[in-house]
N, CA and C of each residue as an Amber inpcrd file, in Angstrom:
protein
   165
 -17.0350000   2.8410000  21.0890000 -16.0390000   2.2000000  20.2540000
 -16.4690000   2.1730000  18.7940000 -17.5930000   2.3470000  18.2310000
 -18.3450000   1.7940000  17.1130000 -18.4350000   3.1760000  16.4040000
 -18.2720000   4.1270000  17.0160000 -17.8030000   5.5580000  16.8350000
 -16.4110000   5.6740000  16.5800000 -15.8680000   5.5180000  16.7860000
 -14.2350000   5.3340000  16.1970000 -14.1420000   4.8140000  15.2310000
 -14.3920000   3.3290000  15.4600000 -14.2190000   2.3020000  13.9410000
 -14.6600000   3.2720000  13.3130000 -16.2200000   3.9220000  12.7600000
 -16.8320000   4.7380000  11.6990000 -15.5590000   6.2620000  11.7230000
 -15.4910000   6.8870000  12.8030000 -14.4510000   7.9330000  12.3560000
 -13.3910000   7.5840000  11.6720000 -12.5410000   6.5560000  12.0540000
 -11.2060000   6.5110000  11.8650000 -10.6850000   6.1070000  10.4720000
 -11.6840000   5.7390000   9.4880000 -11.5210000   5.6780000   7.8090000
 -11.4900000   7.1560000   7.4250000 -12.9720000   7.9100000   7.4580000
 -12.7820000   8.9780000   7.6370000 -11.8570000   9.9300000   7.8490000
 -10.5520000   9.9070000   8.6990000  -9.5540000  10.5470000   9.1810000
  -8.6600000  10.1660000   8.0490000  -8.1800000   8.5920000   7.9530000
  -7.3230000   8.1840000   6.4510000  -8.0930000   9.0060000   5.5230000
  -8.9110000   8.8470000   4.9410000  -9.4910000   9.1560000   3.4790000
  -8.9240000  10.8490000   3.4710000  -8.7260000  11.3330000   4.8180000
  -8.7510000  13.2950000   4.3960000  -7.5170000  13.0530000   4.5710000
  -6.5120000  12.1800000   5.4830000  -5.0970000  12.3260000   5.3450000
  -3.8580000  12.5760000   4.0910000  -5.3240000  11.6670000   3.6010000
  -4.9110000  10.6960000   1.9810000  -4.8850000  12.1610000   0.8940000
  -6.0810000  12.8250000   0.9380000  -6.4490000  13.6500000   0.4030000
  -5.6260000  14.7750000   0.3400000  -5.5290000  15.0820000   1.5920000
  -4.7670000  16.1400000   1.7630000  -3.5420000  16.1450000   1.5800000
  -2.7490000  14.7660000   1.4820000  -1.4570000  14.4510000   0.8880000
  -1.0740000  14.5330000  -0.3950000  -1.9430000  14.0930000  -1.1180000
  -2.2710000  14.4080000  -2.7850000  -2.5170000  15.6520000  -2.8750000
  -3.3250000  16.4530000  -2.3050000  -2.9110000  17.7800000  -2.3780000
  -2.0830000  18.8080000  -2.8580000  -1.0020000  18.3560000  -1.2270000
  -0.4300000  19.1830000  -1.1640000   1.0710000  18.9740000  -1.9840000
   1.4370000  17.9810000  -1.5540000   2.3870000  16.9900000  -2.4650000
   2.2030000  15.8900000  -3.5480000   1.4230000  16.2990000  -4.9280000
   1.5240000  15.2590000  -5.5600000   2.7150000  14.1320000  -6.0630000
   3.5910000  14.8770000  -6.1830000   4.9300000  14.1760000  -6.2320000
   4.8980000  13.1010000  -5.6360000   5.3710000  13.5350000  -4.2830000
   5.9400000  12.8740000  -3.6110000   4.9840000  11.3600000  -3.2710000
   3.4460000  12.3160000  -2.7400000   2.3390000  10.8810000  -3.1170000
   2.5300000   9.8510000  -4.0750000   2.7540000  10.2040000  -5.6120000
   2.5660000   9.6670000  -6.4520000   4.1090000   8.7760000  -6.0600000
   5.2640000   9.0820000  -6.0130000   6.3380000   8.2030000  -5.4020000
   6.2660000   7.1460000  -4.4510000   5.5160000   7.6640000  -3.4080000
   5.2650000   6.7620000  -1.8090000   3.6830000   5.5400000  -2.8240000
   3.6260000   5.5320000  -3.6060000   2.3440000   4.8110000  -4.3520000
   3.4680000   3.8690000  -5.0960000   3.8580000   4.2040000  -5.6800000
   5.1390000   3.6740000  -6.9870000   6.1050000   2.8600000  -6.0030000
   6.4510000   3.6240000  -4.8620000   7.2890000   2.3590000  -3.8110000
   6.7170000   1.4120000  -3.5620000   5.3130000   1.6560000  -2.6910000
   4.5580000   0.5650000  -2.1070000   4.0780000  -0.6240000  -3.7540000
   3.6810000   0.0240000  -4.8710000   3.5100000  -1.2650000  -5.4300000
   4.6980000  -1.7480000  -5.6320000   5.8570000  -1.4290000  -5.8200000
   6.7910000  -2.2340000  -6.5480000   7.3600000  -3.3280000  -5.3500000
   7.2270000  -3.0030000  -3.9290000   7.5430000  -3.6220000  -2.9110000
   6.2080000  -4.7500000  -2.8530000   4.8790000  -4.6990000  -3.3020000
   4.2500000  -5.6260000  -3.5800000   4.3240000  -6.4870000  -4.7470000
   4.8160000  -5.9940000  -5.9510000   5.0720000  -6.6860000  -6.7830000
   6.2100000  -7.6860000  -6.4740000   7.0910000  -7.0730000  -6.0710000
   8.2570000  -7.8170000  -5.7970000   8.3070000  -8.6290000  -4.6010000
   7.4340000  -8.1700000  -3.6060000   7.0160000  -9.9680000  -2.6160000
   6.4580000 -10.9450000  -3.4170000   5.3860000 -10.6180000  -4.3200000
   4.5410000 -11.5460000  -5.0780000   5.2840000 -12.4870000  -5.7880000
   5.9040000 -11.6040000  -6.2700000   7.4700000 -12.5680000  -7.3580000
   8.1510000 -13.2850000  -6.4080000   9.0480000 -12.9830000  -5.5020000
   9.8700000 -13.8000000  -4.9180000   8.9450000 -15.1040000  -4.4950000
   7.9620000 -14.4920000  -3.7630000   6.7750000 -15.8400000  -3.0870000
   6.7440000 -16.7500000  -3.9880000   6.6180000 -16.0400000  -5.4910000
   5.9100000 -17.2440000  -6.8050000   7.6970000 -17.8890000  -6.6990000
   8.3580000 -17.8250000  -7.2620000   9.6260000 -17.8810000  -7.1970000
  10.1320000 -19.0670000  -6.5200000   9.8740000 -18.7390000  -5.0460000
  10.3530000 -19.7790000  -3.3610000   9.3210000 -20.9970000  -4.3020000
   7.9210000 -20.6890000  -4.4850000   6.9920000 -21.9700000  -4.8120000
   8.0470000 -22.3860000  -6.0070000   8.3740000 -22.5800000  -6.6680000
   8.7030000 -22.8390000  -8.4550000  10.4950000 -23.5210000  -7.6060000
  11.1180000 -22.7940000  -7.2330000  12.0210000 -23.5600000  -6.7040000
  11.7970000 -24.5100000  -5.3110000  11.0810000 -24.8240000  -5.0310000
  10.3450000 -26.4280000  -3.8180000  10.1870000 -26.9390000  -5.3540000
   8.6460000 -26.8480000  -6.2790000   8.2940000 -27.6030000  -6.8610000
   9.4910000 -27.7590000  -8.0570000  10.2730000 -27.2820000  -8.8250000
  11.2800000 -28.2670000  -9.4800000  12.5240000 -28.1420000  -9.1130000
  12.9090000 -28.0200000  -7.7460000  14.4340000 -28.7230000  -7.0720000
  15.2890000 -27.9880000  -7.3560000
């Protein structure tokens, strides 16, 4: 099992790689989605707090 855990980053990191590769585009897009979908939980979360704390 302790052999896996250690492979299986390994496997991401060349997936990763090889995605940038071959498609920078599209990588660089699927990067630009995922933050803005984190930015924009972060906000709403701060947001939900700020509307509890002033009503």
């Amino acid at each position: 099992m302790t052999k896996i855990k250690q492979l299986v980053p390994w496997v991401v990191l060349a997936f990763l790689v090889y995605a940038v590769v071959t498609s920078p585009d599209k990588s660089a897009d699927m990067v630009r989605n995922i933050w803005d979908i984190i930015t924009d939980g972060v906000r709403n979360v701060g947001q939900f707090f700020d509307n509890i704390l002033n009503g």
